[in-house]
Amino acid sequence: MSGTLTVPRARAGAWLPRLAWAALIYNVLVILWGAVVRITGAGAGCGDHWPLCNGVVVPQSPTLHTVIEFSHRLTSAASGLLAITLIVLAFRAVPRGHPARLGAVVSFGLILLEGLVGGVQVLLGLTADSTDPARGFVQGIHLANTFLLLAALLLTALWASGAPGLRLRRQGLVGGWSYVGLGLMLVLGMAGAVTALGDLLFLPADGSTPIETVKRDFAVTASVIENLRVVHPMLAVLTSAFLVWLGVFLRRERPGAEVRRWSAVLWGVLAVQMVAGFSNVILKAPGWVQLVHLLLALALWLALVMLVYRALTGLSVQGGRARVEGNV
């Protein structure tokens, strides 16, 4: 990455940071609309055709499910065009070696992968009411790629706005524990995607208690997806405790206003997310709670990425002297 500590915003161009932040916000909305596709069971609205919809470019006399699925494909395609525009603007607005160029290219690559994973789901019939265990695996991969995409877009927006480049190596325990936190969040998100799928396919509509539902998940006739539903809440407790500790640790090791600010944001979103997760279980995962839960998961991930970024580019206190971390 760039060896320059900061890049003046003027050199990055007036439109580059605006487009980068807009791309981040837009992709969050696209992700939420994708969740609507899953919740409504509209994933098969275009049949088993991809990238065509029911074998044609524009569906004729579409059903509601077709409209929902086709609109998701259109908004996803628009995110790809937005990413291409971001690359063009980055290569014109900033010099060679600027991290915003790398961020834009990586973001586009992850958007392509996002589309390919979605296409695989459709072509293999892993949509709508499919209970194939492979669907859970693909859902997990899809969510992990989504998290990485948002992280890439966030970093691109920061770099385009003149924020410091990032050094990953030689960060000591700060780097090590930060990477553990990011890894745990990725795994938690993947587990959450499987649980959300299990809620959609297997959550009983009767008055079963959460304990009765768990027992049903481990019955002899239960599927792998049902077996894995319990992993997410258990992992959520472990990850939440670790993130609270990580915020305290980073505040001590890399003291600074930005680390304090983003650790507080992380803890606040985490607290709200725990309430949302508990409500999701008690209310038997209604669609609107699932959307809120997903939105908070995205916010939590972005807050963690910001906290780690600020810690890795912030002050390090060693031997009683503060120094600014450089870049590679």
Short mmCIF file of C-alpha atoms in Angstrom, two decimals:
data_model
loop_
_atom_site.label_atom_id
_atom_site.label_comp_id
_atom_site.label_asym_id
_atom_site.label_seq_id
_atom_site.Cartn_x
_atom_site.Cartn_y
_atom_site.Cartn_z
CA MET A 1 0.00 0.00 0.00
CA SER A 2 0.96 3.63 -0.13
CA GLY A 3 3.97 4.79 1.82
CA THR A 4 2.38 8.21 2.35
CA LEU A 5 0.82 8.73 5.78
CA THR A 6 -2.00 10.97 4.57
CA VAL A 7 -3.34 12.00 1.20
CA PRO A 8 -4.85 15.49 0.89
CA ARG A 9 -8.49 15.39 -0.07
CA ALA A 10 -7.86 17.86 -2.91
CA ARG A 11 -5.61 15.35 -4.65
CA ALA A 12 -8.20 12.62 -4.38
CA GLY A 13 -10.71 14.74 -6.27
CA ALA A 14 -13.95 16.19 -5.03
CA TRP A 15 -16.17 13.44 -6.41
CA LEU A 16 -14.19 10.36 -5.44
CA PRO A 17 -14.98 10.39 -1.69
CA ARG A 18 -18.62 11.29 -2.37
CA LEU A 19 -19.03 8.39 -4.76
CA ALA A 20 -17.24 6.00 -2.40
CA TRP A 21 -19.49 6.86 0.55
CA ALA A 22 -22.56 6.70 -1.70
CA ALA A 23 -21.49 3.23 -2.91
CA LEU A 24 -21.20 2.03 0.69
CA ILE A 25 -24.67 3.28 1.62
CA TYR A 26 -26.19 1.95 -1.61
CA ASN A 27 -24.76 -1.52 -1.09
CA VAL A 28 -26.17 -1.66 2.44
CA LEU A 29 -29.61 -1.01 0.93
CA VAL A 30 -29.04 -3.68 -1.74
CA ILE A 31 -28.10 -6.18 0.98
CA LEU A 32 -31.26 -5.40 2.93
CA TRP A 33 -33.36 -5.84 -0.21
CA GLY A 34 -31.66 -9.19 -0.73
CA ALA A 35 -32.88 -10.16 2.73
CA VAL A 36 -36.41 -9.21 1.66
CA VAL A 37 -36.03 -11.64 -1.26
CA ARG A 38 -35.14 -14.43 1.19
CA ILE A 39 -37.82 -13.57 3.76
CA THR A 40 -40.59 -13.44 1.16
CA GLY A 41 -39.43 -16.67 -0.49
CA ALA A 42 -39.00 -14.82 -3.80
CA GLY A 43 -35.59 -16.29 -4.56
CA ALA A 44 -37.11 -18.52 -7.24
CA GLY A 45 -39.07 -15.65 -8.77
CA CYS A 46 -36.98 -15.91 -11.94
CA GLY A 47 -37.02 -19.70 -11.99
CA ASP A 48 -33.70 -21.49 -12.29
CA HIS A 49 -32.42 -18.98 -14.86
CA TRP A 50 -29.45 -16.68 -14.28
CA PRO A 51 -28.54 -14.04 -15.35
CA LEU A 52 -31.77 -14.17 -17.40
CA CYS A 53 -35.12 -14.10 -15.62
CA ASN A 54 -37.43 -16.96 -16.60
CA GLY A 55 -35.37 -17.32 -19.78
CA VAL A 56 -35.80 -13.70 -20.94
CA VAL A 57 -34.05 -10.39 -20.33
CA VAL A 58 -37.19 -8.64 -19.07
CA PRO A 59 -39.94 -10.87 -17.63
CA GLN A 60 -43.40 -10.56 -19.14
CA SER A 61 -46.52 -10.50 -16.92
CA PRO A 62 -44.40 -11.08 -13.79
CA THR A 63 -45.76 -12.36 -10.50
CA LEU A 64 -45.01 -10.51 -7.26
CA HIS A 65 -42.13 -12.90 -6.49
CA THR A 66 -40.70 -12.29 -9.95
CA VAL A 67 -40.87 -8.52 -9.43
CA ILE A 68 -39.07 -8.81 -6.09
CA GLU A 69 -36.33 -11.09 -7.42
CA PHE A 70 -35.87 -9.21 -10.70
CA SER A 71 -35.66 -5.85 -8.90
CA HIS A 72 -32.96 -7.30 -6.65
CA ARG A 73 -30.99 -8.37 -9.69
CA LEU A 74 -31.31 -4.90 -11.18
CA THR A 75 -30.16 -3.17 -8.00
CA SER A 76 -27.26 -5.61 -7.71
CA ALA A 77 -26.24 -4.92 -11.31
CA ALA A 78 -26.36 -1.20 -10.55
CA SER A 79 -23.93 -1.73 -7.68
CA GLY A 80 -21.54 -3.30 -10.18
CA LEU A 81 -21.81 -0.28 -12.48
CA LEU A 82 -21.25 1.98 -9.48
CA ALA A 83 -18.11 0.02 -8.59
CA ILE A 84 -16.77 0.33 -12.15
CA THR A 85 -17.35 4.09 -12.01
CA LEU A 86 -15.52 4.17 -8.69
CA ILE A 87 -12.50 2.42 -10.25
CA VAL A 88 -12.41 4.81 -13.22
CA LEU A 89 -12.67 7.85 -10.97
CA ALA A 90 -10.04 6.51 -8.55
CA PHE A 91 -7.53 5.86 -11.34
CA ARG A 92 -8.11 9.36 -12.73
CA ALA A 93 -8.25 11.29 -9.47
CA VAL A 94 -5.43 9.82 -7.37
CA PRO A 95 -1.81 8.90 -8.17
CA ARG A 96 -0.33 5.45 -8.65
CA GLY A 97 0.10 3.62 -5.34
CA HIS A 98 -2.77 5.44 -3.65
CA PRO A 99 -4.71 2.95 -1.44
CA ALA A 100 -8.06 4.18 -2.80
CA ARG A 101 -7.18 2.55 -6.13
CA LEU A 102 -6.64 -0.81 -4.46
CA GLY A 103 -9.82 -0.42 -2.42
CA ALA A 104 -11.89 0.32 -5.51
CA VAL A 105 -10.51 -2.68 -7.40
CA VAL A 106 -11.03 -5.05 -4.45
CA SER A 107 -14.57 -3.74 -3.97
CA PHE A 108 -15.41 -4.46 -7.60
CA GLY A 109 -13.95 -7.96 -7.33
CA LEU A 110 -16.06 -8.70 -4.26
CA ILE A 111 -19.19 -7.38 -5.99
CA LEU A 112 -18.51 -9.76 -8.87
CA LEU A 113 -18.08 -12.62 -6.41
CA GLU A 114 -21.31 -11.58 -4.69
CA GLY A 115 -23.16 -11.87 -7.98
CA LEU A 116 -21.56 -15.22 -8.82
CA VAL A 117 -22.53 -16.71 -5.45
CA GLY A 118 -26.09 -15.51 -5.96
CA GLY A 119 -26.07 -17.01 -9.44
CA VAL A 120 -24.87 -20.36 -8.11
CA GLN A 121 -27.76 -20.39 -5.64
CA VAL A 122 -30.26 -19.88 -8.44
CA LEU A 123 -28.71 -22.34 -10.90
CA LEU A 124 -28.48 -25.08 -8.25
CA GLY A 125 -32.04 -24.47 -7.09
CA LEU A 126 -30.93 -23.37 -3.59
CA THR A 127 -33.74 -20.85 -3.24
CA ALA A 128 -37.35 -20.55 -2.05
CA ASP A 129 -38.27 -23.71 -0.09
CA SER A 130 -35.08 -25.70 -0.76
CA THR A 131 -33.82 -27.48 2.39
CA ASP A 132 -30.61 -28.78 0.77
CA PRO A 133 -27.75 -28.51 3.33
CA ALA A 134 -25.64 -26.96 0.57
CA ARG A 135 -27.93 -23.95 0.74
CA GLY A 136 -26.77 -23.21 4.27
CA PHE A 137 -23.12 -23.39 3.17
CA VAL A 138 -23.72 -21.03 0.24
CA GLN A 139 -25.66 -18.63 2.48
CA GLY A 140 -22.72 -18.50 4.87
CA ILE A 141 -20.25 -17.80 2.07
CA HIS A 142 -22.60 -15.14 0.71
CA LEU A 143 -22.73 -13.35 4.07
CA ALA A 144 -18.95 -13.50 4.58
CA ASN A 145 -18.42 -11.98 1.14
CA THR A 146 -20.99 -9.30 1.97
CA PHE A 147 -19.08 -8.34 5.11
CA LEU A 148 -15.77 -8.20 3.22
CA LEU A 149 -17.38 -6.09 0.50
CA LEU A 150 -18.65 -3.53 3.00
CA ALA A 151 -15.24 -3.42 4.67
CA ALA A 152 -13.55 -2.79 1.31
CA LEU A 153 -16.02 -0.03 0.45
CA LEU A 154 -15.59 1.58 3.86
CA LEU A 155 -11.81 1.60 3.57
CA THR A 156 -12.03 2.94 0.03
CA ALA A 157 -14.23 5.79 1.22
CA LEU A 158 -11.84 6.57 4.07
CA TRP A 159 -8.78 6.56 1.81
CA ALA A 160 -10.55 8.63 -0.83
CA SER A 161 -11.35 11.14 1.92
CA GLY A 162 -7.67 11.49 2.80
CA ALA A 163 -7.41 9.03 5.72
CA PRO A 164 -4.10 7.23 6.35
CA GLY A 165 -3.12 4.05 4.59
CA LEU A 166 -3.15 0.82 6.55
CA ARG A 167 -0.32 -1.35 7.82
CA LEU A 168 -1.28 -4.90 8.76
CA ARG A 169 2.11 -6.30 9.74
CA ARG A 170 4.18 -5.64 12.86
CA GLN A 171 1.18 -4.47 14.88
CA GLY A 172 1.91 -6.77 17.83
CA LEU A 173 -0.92 -7.86 20.09
CA VAL A 174 -3.08 -4.98 18.86
CA GLY A 175 -3.05 -6.46 15.39
CA GLY A 176 -3.38 -10.05 16.57
CA TRP A 177 -6.39 -9.53 18.80
CA SER A 178 -8.00 -7.18 16.27
CA TYR A 179 -7.77 -9.85 13.58
CA VAL A 180 -9.30 -12.37 15.98
CA GLY A 181 -12.21 -9.99 16.55
CA LEU A 182 -12.76 -9.54 12.82
CA GLY A 183 -12.57 -13.29 12.29
CA LEU A 184 -15.10 -13.98 15.03
CA MET A 185 -17.50 -11.44 13.51
CA LEU A 186 -17.17 -13.12 10.11
CA VAL A 187 -17.91 -16.55 11.57
CA LEU A 188 -20.79 -15.12 13.63
CA GLY A 189 -22.26 -13.54 10.52
CA MET A 190 -21.99 -16.81 8.58
CA ALA A 191 -23.67 -18.67 11.42
CA GLY A 192 -26.36 -16.00 11.52
CA ALA A 193 -27.07 -16.50 7.83
CA VAL A 194 -27.60 -20.22 8.44
CA THR A 195 -29.84 -19.54 11.44
CA ALA A 196 -31.92 -17.02 9.48
CA LEU A 197 -32.36 -19.63 6.77
CA GLY A 198 -33.36 -22.22 9.37
CA ASP A 199 -35.89 -19.80 10.86
CA LEU A 200 -37.40 -19.30 7.43
CA LEU A 201 -37.63 -23.00 6.59
CA PHE A 202 -38.20 -24.78 9.90
CA LEU A 203 -39.37 -22.39 12.61
CA PRO A 204 -42.72 -23.78 13.84
CA ALA A 205 -45.72 -21.49 13.66
CA ASP A 206 -47.30 -23.02 16.78
CA GLY A 207 -46.81 -21.88 20.36
CA SER A 208 -43.60 -23.85 20.93
CA THR A 209 -41.20 -22.42 23.48
CA PRO A 210 -37.56 -21.73 22.49
CA ILE A 211 -36.48 -24.84 24.45
CA GLU A 212 -39.03 -27.00 22.62
CA THR A 213 -37.79 -25.58 19.32
CA VAL A 214 -34.19 -26.46 20.18
CA LYS A 215 -35.23 -30.02 21.04
CA ARG A 216 -36.97 -30.25 17.68
CA ASP A 217 -33.79 -29.01 15.98
CA PHE A 218 -31.92 -32.04 17.32
CA ALA A 219 -34.60 -34.64 16.67
CA VAL A 220 -33.67 -37.70 14.63
CA THR A 221 -35.46 -36.31 11.60
CA ALA A 222 -33.91 -32.83 11.85
CA SER A 223 -31.74 -31.58 8.98
CA VAL A 224 -28.21 -30.19 9.21
CA ILE A 225 -29.54 -26.65 8.85
CA GLU A 226 -31.82 -27.20 11.86
CA ASN A 227 -28.91 -28.65 13.87
CA LEU A 228 -26.83 -25.52 13.21
CA ARG A 229 -29.50 -23.01 14.25
CA VAL A 230 -28.37 -23.11 17.88
CA VAL A 231 -24.75 -22.27 16.98
CA HIS A 232 -25.45 -18.62 16.22
CA PRO A 233 -26.87 -17.52 19.61
CA MET A 234 -24.13 -19.40 21.47
CA LEU A 235 -21.43 -17.83 19.30
CA ALA A 236 -23.09 -14.42 19.67
CA VAL A 237 -22.58 -14.49 23.44
CA LEU A 238 -18.92 -15.47 23.08
CA THR A 239 -18.23 -12.90 20.37
CA SER A 240 -20.01 -10.12 22.26
CA ALA A 241 -17.92 -10.71 25.36
CA PHE A 242 -14.74 -10.70 23.27
CA LEU A 243 -15.67 -7.45 21.49
CA VAL A 244 -16.34 -5.71 24.80
CA TRP A 245 -12.90 -6.80 25.98
CA LEU A 246 -11.31 -5.83 22.66
CA GLY A 247 -12.64 -2.29 22.98
CA VAL A 248 -11.13 -1.97 26.46
CA PHE A 249 -7.83 -3.45 25.25
CA LEU A 250 -7.53 -1.13 22.25
CA ARG A 251 -8.38 1.90 24.38
CA ARG A 252 -5.45 1.02 26.61
CA GLU A 253 -2.94 0.09 23.92
CA ARG A 254 -3.81 2.74 21.32
CA PRO A 255 -5.26 5.64 23.30
CA GLY A 256 -6.83 8.34 21.19
CA ALA A 257 -10.12 10.11 20.51
CA GLU A 258 -11.00 7.95 17.49
CA VAL A 259 -10.42 4.66 19.31
CA ARG A 260 -12.51 5.86 22.25
CA ARG A 261 -15.27 7.05 19.91
CA TRP A 262 -15.52 3.86 17.86
CA SER A 263 -15.23 1.52 20.81
CA ALA A 264 -18.19 3.36 22.36
CA VAL A 265 -20.12 3.06 19.08
CA LEU A 266 -19.27 -0.64 18.92
CA TRP A 267 -20.52 -1.27 22.45
CA GLY A 268 -23.71 0.72 21.82
CA VAL A 269 -24.60 -1.14 18.63
CA LEU A 270 -23.69 -4.43 20.30
CA ALA A 271 -26.12 -3.76 23.15
CA VAL A 272 -28.97 -2.93 20.77
CA GLN A 273 -28.13 -5.96 18.65
CA MET A 274 -28.37 -8.29 21.64
CA VAL A 275 -31.86 -6.94 22.35
CA ALA A 276 -32.82 -7.44 18.70
CA GLY A 277 -31.47 -10.99 18.70
CA PHE A 278 -33.40 -11.84 21.86
CA SER A 279 -36.55 -10.30 20.35
CA ASN A 280 -36.02 -12.36 17.20
CA VAL A 281 -36.12 -15.56 19.25
CA ILE A 282 -39.07 -14.56 21.43
CA LEU A 283 -41.19 -13.25 18.54
CA LYS A 284 -40.31 -16.25 16.31
CA ALA A 285 -38.35 -14.28 13.72
CA PRO A 286 -40.92 -12.02 12.03
CA GLY A 287 -39.65 -10.44 8.82
CA TRP A 288 -39.30 -6.90 10.15
CA VAL A 289 -37.23 -8.06 13.13
CA GLN A 290 -34.99 -10.07 10.81
CA LEU A 291 -34.36 -6.93 8.75
CA VAL A 292 -33.56 -4.89 11.85
CA HIS A 293 -31.28 -7.68 13.08
CA LEU A 294 -29.43 -7.74 9.77
CA LEU A 295 -29.10 -3.96 9.63
CA LEU A 296 -27.63 -3.94 13.13
CA ALA A 297 -25.26 -6.77 12.15
CA LEU A 298 -23.99 -4.67 9.23
CA ALA A 299 -23.64 -1.64 11.51
CA LEU A 300 -21.79 -3.72 14.10
CA TRP A 301 -19.38 -5.06 11.47
CA LEU A 302 -18.68 -1.57 10.09
CA ALA A 303 -18.16 -0.19 13.61
CA LEU A 304 -15.67 -2.98 14.33
CA VAL A 305 -13.81 -2.33 11.07
CA MET A 306 -13.63 1.38 11.94
CA LEU A 307 -12.37 0.63 15.45
CA VAL A 308 -9.68 -1.73 14.17
CA TYR A 309 -8.70 0.70 11.42
CA ARG A 310 -8.34 3.59 13.87
CA ALA A 311 -6.37 1.42 16.26
CA LEU A 312 -3.96 0.20 13.56
CA THR A 313 -3.40 3.70 12.20
CA GLY A 314 -3.44 5.46 15.57
CA LEU A 315 -1.01 6.07 18.36
CA SER A 316 1.03 3.30 19.94
CA VAL A 317 2.37 3.79 23.44
CA GLN A 318 5.66 2.00 23.92
CA GLY A 319 8.26 2.80 26.52
CA GLY A 320 6.31 5.84 27.70
CA ARG A 321 6.56 7.58 24.30
CA ALA A 322 3.79 7.99 21.76
CA ARG A 323 4.52 7.53 18.07
CA VAL A 324 2.44 7.48 14.91
CA GLU A 325 2.22 4.16 13.12
CA GLY A 326 3.51 4.33 9.55
CA ASN A 327 2.37 2.47 6.46
CA VAL A 328 3.86 -0.17 4.25
#
